Amino acid sequence: LPGEATGYTMQLRQWIDDHVPKGLYCREDLMSYVKAAAPIAIELTEMLVREDGSNPKIVLRSSNEISIIMRGNLIAGVAVRHSVQLGSVTDRLASLGAIFYELFSGQILPSWDAESDVGGGLDQLDLNASVGGIVNMLQHDDDQNPKKRFANVPSLGSQKIDLHHNRIISSLVNASFPASICGMIMNLLECRQSEFRLDESYSSFGDVLADLKLVRDNPCCYLESVGNSPTLSIPNKLYGRQDDVDKITGLFKGGACKGLIVNGRAGVGKSSLLSQVFSDISEQNDSYFVQTKFEQSGINPLAIVASVFNSLCRAFTRVASSRTKEVVARELESALGVAGINALSLIIPRLSKILKSPDLDSTDHYMNQAASVSYSFRKLLEIISSHSAPITLLFDDLQFADMNSRSIIYSLLSDTAQAAFFVCCYRDDDVKPGNEFSKWLESLESCGIKKVEVENLTTEGVNEMVSESLRAFPRITLPLSTQLHAKTRGNPLFLRQFMDSLYHQGLIYLSLYPPRWSWDLDKISNVEMPVSVVSLLIAEMQTLPTDLKQGLRVASCLGSTVEKGAIDVIASRMGLNFAEALEKLVKKGFLISNNGFSEVRFSHDKVQQSAYETMTVSEQKLLHLQLGLLLCEEEPDDGYLLFTAVTQANMGGVNTSLDPRKRVTIATLNLRAGIQTKKLSAFDIALGFSQNGILWMPIEDRWSTNYATTLGLHVCAIETACLVNNIGIVTKYTDQVVANARSYEEQLPCLFCLMKCLMACGRLFDSRNIGFSILTSLGEQIPRELGDPGLTIDLNAMTSMLHGTADEAILTMRTSHQARQDVLLLDVFSTLTFIFLEYNPQCNLDVSRRMLEITLTNGLSEISPVAFANFAVSLSGLGQHNLSYRIGRLAKQLVARPMSHRFASIVSLMTGVCVDWMVEPLQSVVESLLKGHKSGLQVGDLTYARMNYINYIVIAYLVGQELNCCRGKFSESIESNFKQNVVFGFIHPTYAYRMIVTLIEGKDFKDSFLSWDELRTHTAKQQNRDSPMAFQAHSYMRSFLFQSFDDDVMEGEGLLSKLLAKRSPVRPLLIIGVFYEGLLAFHLGRIQQQQHLITRGNQVLEFIKRYSDANPFAFENKVLLLEASRMELSDSKETDLFYQKAIKSARDHKFVHEEALASEMAGRCLFSKGVSNKALDFYAHAINKYKSWGASAIVTRVECEVLQKFGTVSGLQNGKEIELFNDGSERQVISRKRPGA
């Protein structure tokens, strides 16, 4: 026999006798035996499946004809000893049934006309037991279950055979055999009746094998007894989702996408699918998987987002070492600053396990707390992910998320996509084309995430669920599943609720003998189907007892989750046993309890919707109001109870017939809720609370008896609306405050919000007029323009006072006794500065002078650093660079104080762009601007953070940082600004981007950004006073670097002439433009013999010298290069020396691009003198440095020039530094000492 060589064989009968339980045995003994026998049944059936398609056909007569092949204690196979004979499929299936009967029971199957069974085997087996009960059960099944019917009317013989089979199965049932084994044997024996066999009878060995494998692989479902419990329980697991699991797993592991956006209809099982898949992945690779779910009536949506990070911090601190946590803490402190740490500590309790929270007020250290929180979330994720296992974040039910939460998630996806794998899930039947949410979804397409749609289950998936729920083999439940799929369209939630409904209607029921689930397919097929799962649930809920129905309604009004605090208050106030009702609803599956009933939530939001819709609209509003009043009577301070109380009252609607005192209470609580939610950055919700509070306030005495609350509600609404740039609401409520406020001081905050909102919306003249109105009302002078005699006198007085006042005296000034009023007034002046920059910068000198005068007169306030920085900028425009630099340094020292940190970004921008670069190395200015960018992000100052970053890239490009790196940063920044509809100040970075791309790709290269020709005529160029000069500066650079002089670049008024007439702060770009203007003037003057150009070049040289005297770090090499170019006009002997000095100075000060430029000009000069070998060395050095800079187009141009002059480029040396001063001349020691240092 096969297998005998490597193991041993024994007869099946012998194996049965050795293993079958004997004497008194328990059910556990029987089940152990059945599980041991199952592999033999599988091996035998697999052999029959293999032989099924070929001759001979095996017919099994007796267990004595079957041998088992053993290897140790394992069953390796089976074999048939005796000869074979042909037979029909049904006969062979029936023969297999007889063998299975003997295998599992230990008894030989008696003939159909036998009166009793032969002895031996299971002692408790009794073929004569309960035949009548079995017959009755089968007759009931025949009536109730269409699956248990004959295809034709059976003969008398068939009826006798059927009775015989029933007696056999009865004996197995009485011996406590599993219903699945009983049914399998019965369905096999029924095959002997051929065409009269039942529908559940087997038709192939493949079907038998499939059922046996289910018994082996899922014994908890197909072997365990149903028991006598009358409750239908549908397992909480995935069914029919293997393709979806494989697709999602493949996208996750493939690494080609940064995340997933998963959509599907309500109840399709998206949440369960994603939770299961990523929980499994997390267990497999020890990664972090955290998830959160937005709620339809979410009162504090920021807490939903924060819960993800709280869970992440909990998981991280659980496994991270002390050393790792210390490193993460240091990185977080550096990245977030005091403001960011404080913002997160308020909403992420577990962050305290990593770092200590600062003791700060939550509102006084931010420009925009929502922006600060969003940035802090990103940095927290980036830093933890760099020290942890992989992270997966799941945001579920995003259709319910508010605007701020979606903005945070978008920023996480776009800025930290490498730090985690993001999964965004939403319900597509709640999304309407063109609404805000659908637009947000479209914006995610650029974040590199893939879309996965989860559809309803197929019939096979439905059958998988039904089979396991009813513990019946799939081939038996398929007709029922087909009906259920047709009625529910395969929606899992609908299917579960419908099956539960059928069970309660008695159409799915428990047959007690043997205990198994049965169903009435005819009646089920005639059940009228509700149009939706909500309709089905409503119908079911209407049958509940009154207390449970009321419990569901109350819970549905309170939201998808109800906390214990609200439960207790309502129970005591309404006199209901609310907690008991909720417990019963949990048992019925409508609700789920968390943490020992500390809260309950609906099992699905469709369940909540259904409970809510059991009431009419008027009933809903009435219950909301009733609940709101009950909770408001408690005057809650707790966040959840407070938000729940006012939300319920507001949803009930303003009831003017209500006691005015109760209306005032509700209005007051709305104000408190509005202030708290504004602190939590839930601006839309905060605005709603404020507006509802105004409506609740009795109108007749709104501004008299309840003045303070009414004013507070209006101010809260105005400040919140200003944060979201809702100019309509700001204007409306500001008008009401102006008309009713008792003092101008109470109007001021609202008027200033209106001023800021008008400016943000682009209405600069209207904003300026509001600012002028505020200044006039406060007794302030309207800012004067430069040239006003009075302004000149005041400026001289201010500068004299500053010269005579020591730094220490300023830094130790007392705090202003009216700091709050000073902050507001200086804020108005600072906003006017922003407006004047666009239209009338000549007024900013007086604005900055007055800001500093207020500070020096009244004392320091938190905004004082801005006053010093503004005046430093003004001094820079007047040419007083030393005093300007000193005042700028004072501004930086003052802004380092905790009370002023929120102004760090604006101070960094002003001093970096207009002051520091005149004295400090440009590389340090680059670092300062990048720090200012980070400071702005930490406090939510997005405007100045963005401006710092733009200027950081511009100056980084001007100092010679690698062009492709600058190109990428510019591209990302410009695209980001356009996505956010930020167009202010975009023209300057666009010039720089176009110049960078030109240096890399060539002058004729075009992409999706504006070309040079488009920039030349763009309206933004005309609207900003500096834009034409910036364009002119780039034109000079482009012309000289490409040695292209065909566009009359030097025609018209020169850049230097414009700057001398400007008398306002100058950007570094414009000075660099003047430098290239001088190079062009000397070059063209020499070629064209134009004296006026040479004169112009000399003027540039003298102008740049003044800057070099103040800042040799940035301008010494430029002066030397201009001197060399001027000397070349007269063929001076020192020309070569000055070119080499210019090269060395550029190298020492790390200007790689200007080292390349000086080397190229030196090579060209030497070639003109006939010193070819030395000239080639300088050309080679220039090419090497241009390559380091990334200027590929310039490299190509220089190589062409070399080819023309030398006939070859083979002599170019790559990577070799040239030797300077090799003519024996004395090397000049170049001073780098900064004046005043």
PDB file of C-alpha atoms in Angstrom, residues 695-909:
ATOM      1  CA  LEU A 695     -30.689  85.355  19.711  1.00  0.00           C
ATOM      2  CA  TRP A 696     -31.505  83.906  23.144  1.00  0.00           C
ATOM      3  CA  MET A 697     -30.986  87.256  24.856  1.00  0.00           C
ATOM      4  CA  PRO A 698     -34.381  89.026  25.336  1.00  0.00           C
ATOM      5  CA  ILE A 699     -34.347  91.786  22.742  1.00  0.00           C
ATOM      6  CA  GLU A 700     -36.234  94.350  24.834  1.00  0.00           C
ATOM      7  CA  ASP A 701     -33.485  94.677  27.454  1.00  0.00           C
ATOM      8  CA  ARG A 702     -30.569  93.211  25.517  1.00  0.00           C
ATOM      9  CA  TRP A 703     -28.379  96.327  25.795  1.00  0.00           C
ATOM     10  CA  SER A 704     -29.696  97.533  29.156  1.00  0.00           C
ATOM     11  CA  THR A 705     -30.311  94.956  31.856  1.00  0.00           C
ATOM     12  CA  ASN A 706     -27.980  92.355  30.301  1.00  0.00           C
ATOM     13  CA  TYR A 707     -25.403  94.739  28.840  1.00  0.00           C
ATOM     14  CA  ALA A 708     -22.218  92.899  29.826  1.00  0.00           C
ATOM     15  CA  THR A 709     -23.355  89.517  28.462  1.00  0.00           C
ATOM     16  CA  THR A 710     -24.708  91.091  25.276  1.00  0.00           C
ATOM     17  CA  LEU A 711     -21.469  92.970  24.671  1.00  0.00           C
ATOM     18  CA  GLY A 712     -19.442  89.840  25.386  1.00  0.00           C
ATOM     19  CA  LEU A 713     -21.478  87.814  22.885  1.00  0.00           C
ATOM     20  CA  HIS A 714     -21.013  90.451  20.168  1.00  0.00           C
ATOM     21  CA  VAL A 715     -17.270  90.773  20.797  1.00  0.00           C
ATOM     22  CA  CYS A 716     -16.837  86.985  20.765  1.00  0.00           C
ATOM     23  CA  ALA A 717     -18.787  86.735  17.492  1.00  0.00           C
ATOM     24  CA  ILE A 718     -16.756  89.570  15.909  1.00  0.00           C
ATOM     25  CA  GLU A 719     -13.372  88.192  16.989  1.00  0.00           C
ATOM     26  CA  THR A 720     -14.279  84.678  15.827  1.00  0.00           C
ATOM     27  CA  ALA A 721     -15.680  85.865  12.494  1.00  0.00           C
ATOM     28  CA  CYS A 722     -12.506  87.911  11.974  1.00  0.00           C
ATOM     29  CA  LEU A 723     -10.417  84.759  12.386  1.00  0.00           C
ATOM     30  CA  VAL A 724     -12.299  83.113   9.504  1.00  0.00           C
ATOM     31  CA  ASN A 725     -12.456  86.354   7.449  1.00  0.00           C
ATOM     32  CA  ASN A 726     -16.267  86.518   7.526  1.00  0.00           C
ATOM     33  CA  ILE A 727     -16.501  90.215   6.698  1.00  0.00           C
ATOM     34  CA  GLY A 728     -20.319  90.183   6.653  1.00  0.00           C
ATOM     35  CA  ILE A 729     -20.699  89.074  10.264  1.00  0.00           C
ATOM     36  CA  VAL A 730     -17.839  91.291  11.461  1.00  0.00           C
ATOM     37  CA  THR A 731     -19.475  94.321   9.837  1.00  0.00           C
ATOM     38  CA  LYS A 732     -22.990  93.482  11.106  1.00  0.00           C
ATOM     39  CA  TYR A 733     -22.075  93.010  14.745  1.00  0.00           C
ATOM     40  CA  THR A 734     -19.517  95.846  14.792  1.00  0.00           C
ATOM     41  CA  ASP A 735     -22.276  98.221  13.663  1.00  0.00           C
ATOM     42  CA  GLN A 736     -24.443  96.996  16.552  1.00  0.00           C
ATOM     43  CA  VAL A 737     -21.630  97.474  19.083  1.00  0.00           C
ATOM     44  CA  VAL A 738     -20.846 100.962  17.781  1.00  0.00           C
ATOM     45  CA  ALA A 739     -24.535 101.863  18.078  1.00  0.00           C
ATOM     46  CA  ASN A 740     -24.983 100.500  21.607  1.00  0.00           C
ATOM     47  CA  ALA A 741     -21.634 100.393  23.425  1.00  0.00           C
ATOM     48  CA  ARG A 742     -21.368 102.683  26.433  1.00  0.00           C
ATOM     49  CA  SER A 743     -17.802 103.789  25.733  1.00  0.00           C
ATOM     50  CA  TYR A 744     -15.426 104.098  22.812  1.00  0.00           C
ATOM     51  CA  GLU A 745     -12.949 101.822  24.590  1.00  0.00           C
ATOM     52  CA  GLU A 746     -15.532  99.018  24.320  1.00  0.00           C
ATOM     53  CA  GLN A 747     -15.945  99.712  20.587  1.00  0.00           C
ATOM     54  CA  LEU A 748     -12.208  99.641  19.875  1.00  0.00           C
ATOM     55  CA  PRO A 749     -11.609  95.840  19.787  1.00  0.00           C
ATOM     56  CA  CYS A 750     -14.510  95.423  17.359  1.00  0.00           C
ATOM     57  CA  LEU A 751     -13.389  98.260  15.105  1.00  0.00           C
ATOM     58  CA  PHE A 752      -9.870  96.857  15.012  1.00  0.00           C
ATOM     59  CA  CYS A 753     -11.239  93.414  14.042  1.00  0.00           C
ATOM     60  CA  LEU A 754     -13.147  95.122  11.231  1.00  0.00           C
ATOM     61  CA  MET A 755      -9.949  96.858  10.134  1.00  0.00           C
ATOM     62  CA  LYS A 756      -7.994  93.581  10.054  1.00  0.00           C
ATOM     63  CA  CYS A 757     -10.777  91.729   8.279  1.00  0.00           C
ATOM     64  CA  LEU A 758     -11.076  94.389   5.587  1.00  0.00           C
ATOM     65  CA  MET A 759      -7.328  94.219   4.994  1.00  0.00           C
ATOM     66  CA  ALA A 760      -7.367  90.409   4.792  1.00  0.00           C
ATOM     67  CA  CYS A 761     -10.147  90.620   2.218  1.00  0.00           C
ATOM     68  CA  GLY A 762      -8.085  93.012   0.070  1.00  0.00           C
ATOM     69  CA  ARG A 763     -10.102  96.153   0.867  1.00  0.00           C
ATOM     70  CA  LEU A 764      -7.017  98.117   1.851  1.00  0.00           C
ATOM     71  CA  PHE A 765      -8.444 101.638   1.472  1.00  0.00           C
ATOM     72  CA  ASP A 766     -11.494 100.770   3.603  1.00  0.00           C
ATOM     73  CA  SER A 767      -9.196  99.224   6.178  1.00  0.00           C
ATOM     74  CA  ARG A 768      -6.982 102.324   6.171  1.00  0.00           C
ATOM     75  CA  ASN A 769     -10.002 104.564   6.681  1.00  0.00           C
ATOM     76  CA  ILE A 770     -11.127 102.536   9.715  1.00  0.00           C
ATOM     77  CA  GLY A 771      -7.581 102.826  11.053  1.00  0.00           C
ATOM     78  CA  PHE A 772      -7.577 106.601  10.542  1.00  0.00           C
ATOM     79  CA  SER A 773     -10.951 106.797  12.317  1.00  0.00           C
ATOM     80  CA  ILE A 774      -9.562 104.892  15.299  1.00  0.00           C
ATOM     81  CA  LEU A 775      -6.482 107.117  15.464  1.00  0.00           C
ATOM     82  CA  THR A 776      -8.580 110.301  15.297  1.00  0.00           C
ATOM     83  CA  SER A 777     -10.931 109.089  18.022  1.00  0.00           C
ATOM     84  CA  LEU A 778      -7.942 108.341  20.265  1.00  0.00           C
ATOM     85  CA  GLY A 779      -6.507 111.798  19.667  1.00  0.00           C
ATOM     86  CA  GLU A 780      -3.724 110.534  17.415  1.00  0.00           C
ATOM     87  CA  GLN A 781      -2.396 112.385  14.371  1.00  0.00           C
ATOM     88  CA  ILE A 782      -2.923 110.980  10.870  1.00  0.00           C
ATOM     89  CA  PRO A 783       0.509 109.741   9.666  1.00  0.00           C
ATOM     90  CA  ARG A 784       2.506 112.359   7.740  1.00  0.00           C
ATOM     91  CA  GLU A 785       4.512 111.722   4.582  1.00  0.00           C
ATOM     92  CA  LEU A 786       8.267 111.988   4.337  1.00  0.00           C
ATOM     93  CA  GLY A 787       9.168 115.636   3.617  1.00  0.00           C
ATOM     94  CA  ASP A 788       6.707 117.132   6.071  1.00  0.00           C
ATOM     95  CA  PRO A 789       8.680 119.742   8.059  1.00  0.00           C
ATOM     96  CA  GLY A 790       7.083 118.739  11.330  1.00  0.00           C
ATOM     97  CA  LEU A 791       7.947 115.108  10.695  1.00  0.00           C
ATOM     98  CA  THR A 792      11.577 116.047  10.041  1.00  0.00           C
ATOM     99  CA  ILE A 793      11.791 117.831  13.381  1.00  0.00           C
ATOM    100  CA  ASP A 794      10.171 114.921  15.232  1.00  0.00           C
ATOM    101  CA  LEU A 795      12.472 112.406  13.547  1.00  0.00           C
ATOM    102  CA  ASN A 796      15.566 114.367  14.502  1.00  0.00           C
ATOM    103  CA  ALA A 797      14.344 114.552  18.081  1.00  0.00           C
ATOM    104  CA  MET A 798      13.736 110.799  18.193  1.00  0.00           C
ATOM    105  CA  THR A 799      17.131 109.886  16.739  1.00  0.00           C
ATOM    106  CA  SER A 800      18.863 112.275  19.124  1.00  0.00           C
ATOM    107  CA  MET A 801      17.100 110.682  22.074  1.00  0.00           C
ATOM    108  CA  LEU A 802      18.059 107.198  20.910  1.00  0.00           C
ATOM    109  CA  HIS A 803      21.695 108.188  20.476  1.00  0.00           C
ATOM    110  CA  GLY A 804      21.674 109.480  24.026  1.00  0.00           C
ATOM    111  CA  THR A 805      19.958 106.437  25.566  1.00  0.00           C
ATOM    112  CA  ALA A 806      21.921 103.315  26.446  1.00  0.00           C
ATOM    113  CA  ASP A 807      20.705  99.864  25.420  1.00  0.00           C
ATOM    114  CA  GLU A 808      20.490  98.742  29.026  1.00  0.00           C
ATOM    115  CA  ALA A 809      18.192 101.644  29.850  1.00  0.00           C
ATOM    116  CA  ILE A 810      15.807 100.607  27.098  1.00  0.00           C
ATOM    117  CA  LEU A 811      15.874  96.912  27.947  1.00  0.00           C
ATOM    118  CA  THR A 812      15.117  97.618  31.611  1.00  0.00           C
ATOM    119  CA  MET A 813      12.268 100.049  31.006  1.00  0.00           C
ATOM    120  CA  ARG A 814       9.200  99.609  33.168  1.00  0.00           C
ATOM    121  CA  THR A 815       6.082  97.964  31.838  1.00  0.00           C
ATOM    122  CA  SER A 816       3.449 100.347  30.542  1.00  0.00           C
ATOM    123  CA  HIS A 817       0.727 101.204  33.054  1.00  0.00           C
ATOM    124  CA  GLN A 818      -1.763 101.026  30.171  1.00  0.00           C
ATOM    125  CA  ALA A 819      -0.275  98.076  28.332  1.00  0.00           C
ATOM    126  CA  ARG A 820      -3.626  96.823  27.008  1.00  0.00           C
ATOM    127  CA  GLN A 821      -4.495 100.175  25.398  1.00  0.00           C
ATOM    128  CA  ASP A 822      -0.950 100.503  24.051  1.00  0.00           C
ATOM    129  CA  VAL A 823      -1.110  97.053  22.456  1.00  0.00           C
ATOM    130  CA  LEU A 824      -4.332  97.915  20.654  1.00  0.00           C
ATOM    131  CA  LEU A 825      -3.039 101.286  19.437  1.00  0.00           C
ATOM    132  CA  LEU A 826       0.291  99.836  18.304  1.00  0.00           C
ATOM    133  CA  ASP A 827      -1.588  97.010  16.581  1.00  0.00           C
ATOM    134  CA  VAL A 828      -3.537  99.611  14.608  1.00  0.00           C
ATOM    135  CA  PHE A 829      -0.314 101.376  13.629  1.00  0.00           C
ATOM    136  CA  SER A 830       1.318  98.045  12.696  1.00  0.00           C
ATOM    137  CA  THR A 831      -1.616  97.141  10.464  1.00  0.00           C
ATOM    138  CA  LEU A 832      -1.376 100.548   8.790  1.00  0.00           C
ATOM    139  CA  THR A 833       2.304  99.818   8.131  1.00  0.00           C
ATOM    140  CA  PHE A 834       1.304  96.727   6.213  1.00  0.00           C
ATOM    141  CA  ILE A 835      -1.207  98.741   4.163  1.00  0.00           C
ATOM    142  CA  PHE A 836       1.225 101.625   3.495  1.00  0.00           C
ATOM    143  CA  LEU A 837       3.849  99.213   2.185  1.00  0.00           C
ATOM    144  CA  GLU A 838       1.589  98.620  -0.797  1.00  0.00           C
ATOM    145  CA  TYR A 839       0.393 102.133  -1.538  1.00  0.00           C
ATOM    146  CA  ASN A 840       2.229 104.859   0.342  1.00  0.00           C
ATOM    147  CA  PRO A 841       5.428 103.742   2.115  1.00  0.00           C
ATOM    148  CA  GLN A 842       6.365 107.403   2.663  1.00  0.00           C
ATOM    149  CA  CYS A 843       3.893 107.418   5.597  1.00  0.00           C
ATOM    150  CA  ASN A 844       5.547 104.508   7.372  1.00  0.00           C
ATOM    151  CA  LEU A 845       8.329 106.682   8.708  1.00  0.00           C
ATOM    152  CA  ASP A 846       5.869 108.660  10.827  1.00  0.00           C
ATOM    153  CA  VAL A 847       3.981 105.502  11.802  1.00  0.00           C
ATOM    154  CA  SER A 848       7.148 103.815  13.086  1.00  0.00           C
ATOM    155  CA  ARG A 849       8.271 106.993  14.879  1.00  0.00           C
ATOM    156  CA  ARG A 850       4.951 107.283  16.704  1.00  0.00           C
ATOM    157  CA  MET A 851       4.954 103.586  17.650  1.00  0.00           C
ATOM    158  CA  LEU A 852       8.382 103.970  19.250  1.00  0.00           C
ATOM    159  CA  GLU A 853       7.387 107.245  20.902  1.00  0.00           C
ATOM    160  CA  ILE A 854       4.398 105.574  22.594  1.00  0.00           C
ATOM    161  CA  THR A 855       6.648 102.789  23.840  1.00  0.00           C
ATOM    162  CA  LEU A 856       9.377 105.102  25.166  1.00  0.00           C
ATOM    163  CA  THR A 857       6.809 107.359  26.816  1.00  0.00           C
ATOM    164  CA  ASN A 858       4.426 104.827  28.396  1.00  0.00           C
ATOM    165  CA  GLY A 859       6.728 101.864  28.921  1.00  0.00           C
ATOM    166  CA  LEU A 860       7.140  98.414  27.431  1.00  0.00           C
ATOM    167  CA  SER A 861       4.277  96.200  26.297  1.00  0.00           C
ATOM    168  CA  GLU A 862       4.219  92.885  24.495  1.00  0.00           C
ATOM    169  CA  ILE A 863       4.126  94.566  21.059  1.00  0.00           C
ATOM    170  CA  SER A 864       7.013  96.967  21.801  1.00  0.00           C
ATOM    171  CA  PRO A 865       9.536  94.870  19.774  1.00  0.00           C
ATOM    172  CA  VAL A 866       7.480  95.607  16.660  1.00  0.00           C
ATOM    173  CA  ALA A 867       7.773  99.340  17.363  1.00  0.00           C
ATOM    174  CA  PHE A 868      11.563  99.084  17.577  1.00  0.00           C
ATOM    175  CA  ALA A 869      11.778  96.873  14.460  1.00  0.00           C
ATOM    176  CA  ASN A 870       9.577  99.259  12.474  1.00  0.00           C
ATOM    177  CA  PHE A 871      11.707 102.247  13.379  1.00  0.00           C
ATOM    178  CA  ALA A 872      14.875 100.326  12.559  1.00  0.00           C
ATOM    179  CA  VAL A 873      13.488  99.761   9.073  1.00  0.00           C
ATOM    180  CA  SER A 874      12.693 103.456   8.707  1.00  0.00           C
ATOM    181  CA  LEU A 875      16.210 104.425   9.784  1.00  0.00           C
ATOM    182  CA  SER A 876      17.594 102.017   7.206  1.00  0.00           C
ATOM    183  CA  GLY A 877      15.658 103.826   4.484  1.00  0.00           C
ATOM    184  CA  LEU A 878      17.163 107.127   5.682  1.00  0.00           C
ATOM    185  CA  GLY A 879      20.658 105.688   5.406  1.00  0.00           C
ATOM    186  CA  GLN A 880      21.344 105.649   9.155  1.00  0.00           C
ATOM    187  CA  HIS A 881      22.574 102.061   9.055  1.00  0.00           C
ATOM    188  CA  ASN A 882      24.486 101.947  12.335  1.00  0.00           C
ATOM    189  CA  LEU A 883      21.588 103.253  14.410  1.00  0.00           C
ATOM    190  CA  SER A 884      19.202 101.107  12.391  1.00  0.00           C
ATOM    191  CA  TYR A 885      21.209  97.987  13.193  1.00  0.00           C
ATOM    192  CA  ARG A 886      21.391  98.869  16.874  1.00  0.00           C
ATOM    193  CA  ILE A 887      17.623  99.427  17.170  1.00  0.00           C
ATOM    194  CA  GLY A 888      17.027  96.188  15.248  1.00  0.00           C
ATOM    195  CA  ARG A 889      19.146  94.264  17.744  1.00  0.00           C
ATOM    196  CA  LEU A 890      17.146  95.800  20.586  1.00  0.00           C
ATOM    197  CA  ALA A 891      13.951  94.627  18.890  1.00  0.00           C
ATOM    198  CA  LYS A 892      15.321  91.072  18.790  1.00  0.00           C
ATOM    199  CA  GLN A 893      16.306  91.169  22.444  1.00  0.00           C
ATOM    200  CA  LEU A 894      12.885  92.447  23.471  1.00  0.00           C
ATOM    201  CA  VAL A 895      10.987  89.909  21.386  1.00  0.00           C
ATOM    202  CA  ALA A 896      12.859  87.077  23.078  1.00  0.00           C
ATOM    203  CA  ARG A 897      10.806  87.715  26.228  1.00  0.00           C
ATOM    204  CA  PRO A 898       7.951  85.199  26.656  1.00  0.00           C
ATOM    205  CA  MET A 899       5.293  87.931  26.645  1.00  0.00           C
ATOM    206  CA  SER A 900       6.397  89.100  23.174  1.00  0.00           C
ATOM    207  CA  HIS A 901       7.237  85.810  21.488  1.00  0.00           C
ATOM    208  CA  ARG A 902       4.196  85.904  19.236  1.00  0.00           C
ATOM    209  CA  PHE A 903       5.754  88.894  17.441  1.00  0.00           C
ATOM    210  CA  ALA A 904       9.067  87.123  16.756  1.00  0.00           C
ATOM    211  CA  SER A 905       8.202  86.370  13.140  1.00  0.00           C
ATOM    212  CA  ILE A 906       7.380  89.952  12.142  1.00  0.00           C
ATOM    213  CA  VAL A 907      10.486  91.269  13.935  1.00  0.00           C
ATOM    214  CA  SER A 908      12.625  88.668  12.166  1.00  0.00           C
ATOM    215  CA  LEU A 909      11.224  89.672   8.777  1.00  0.00           C
TER     216      LEU A 909
END
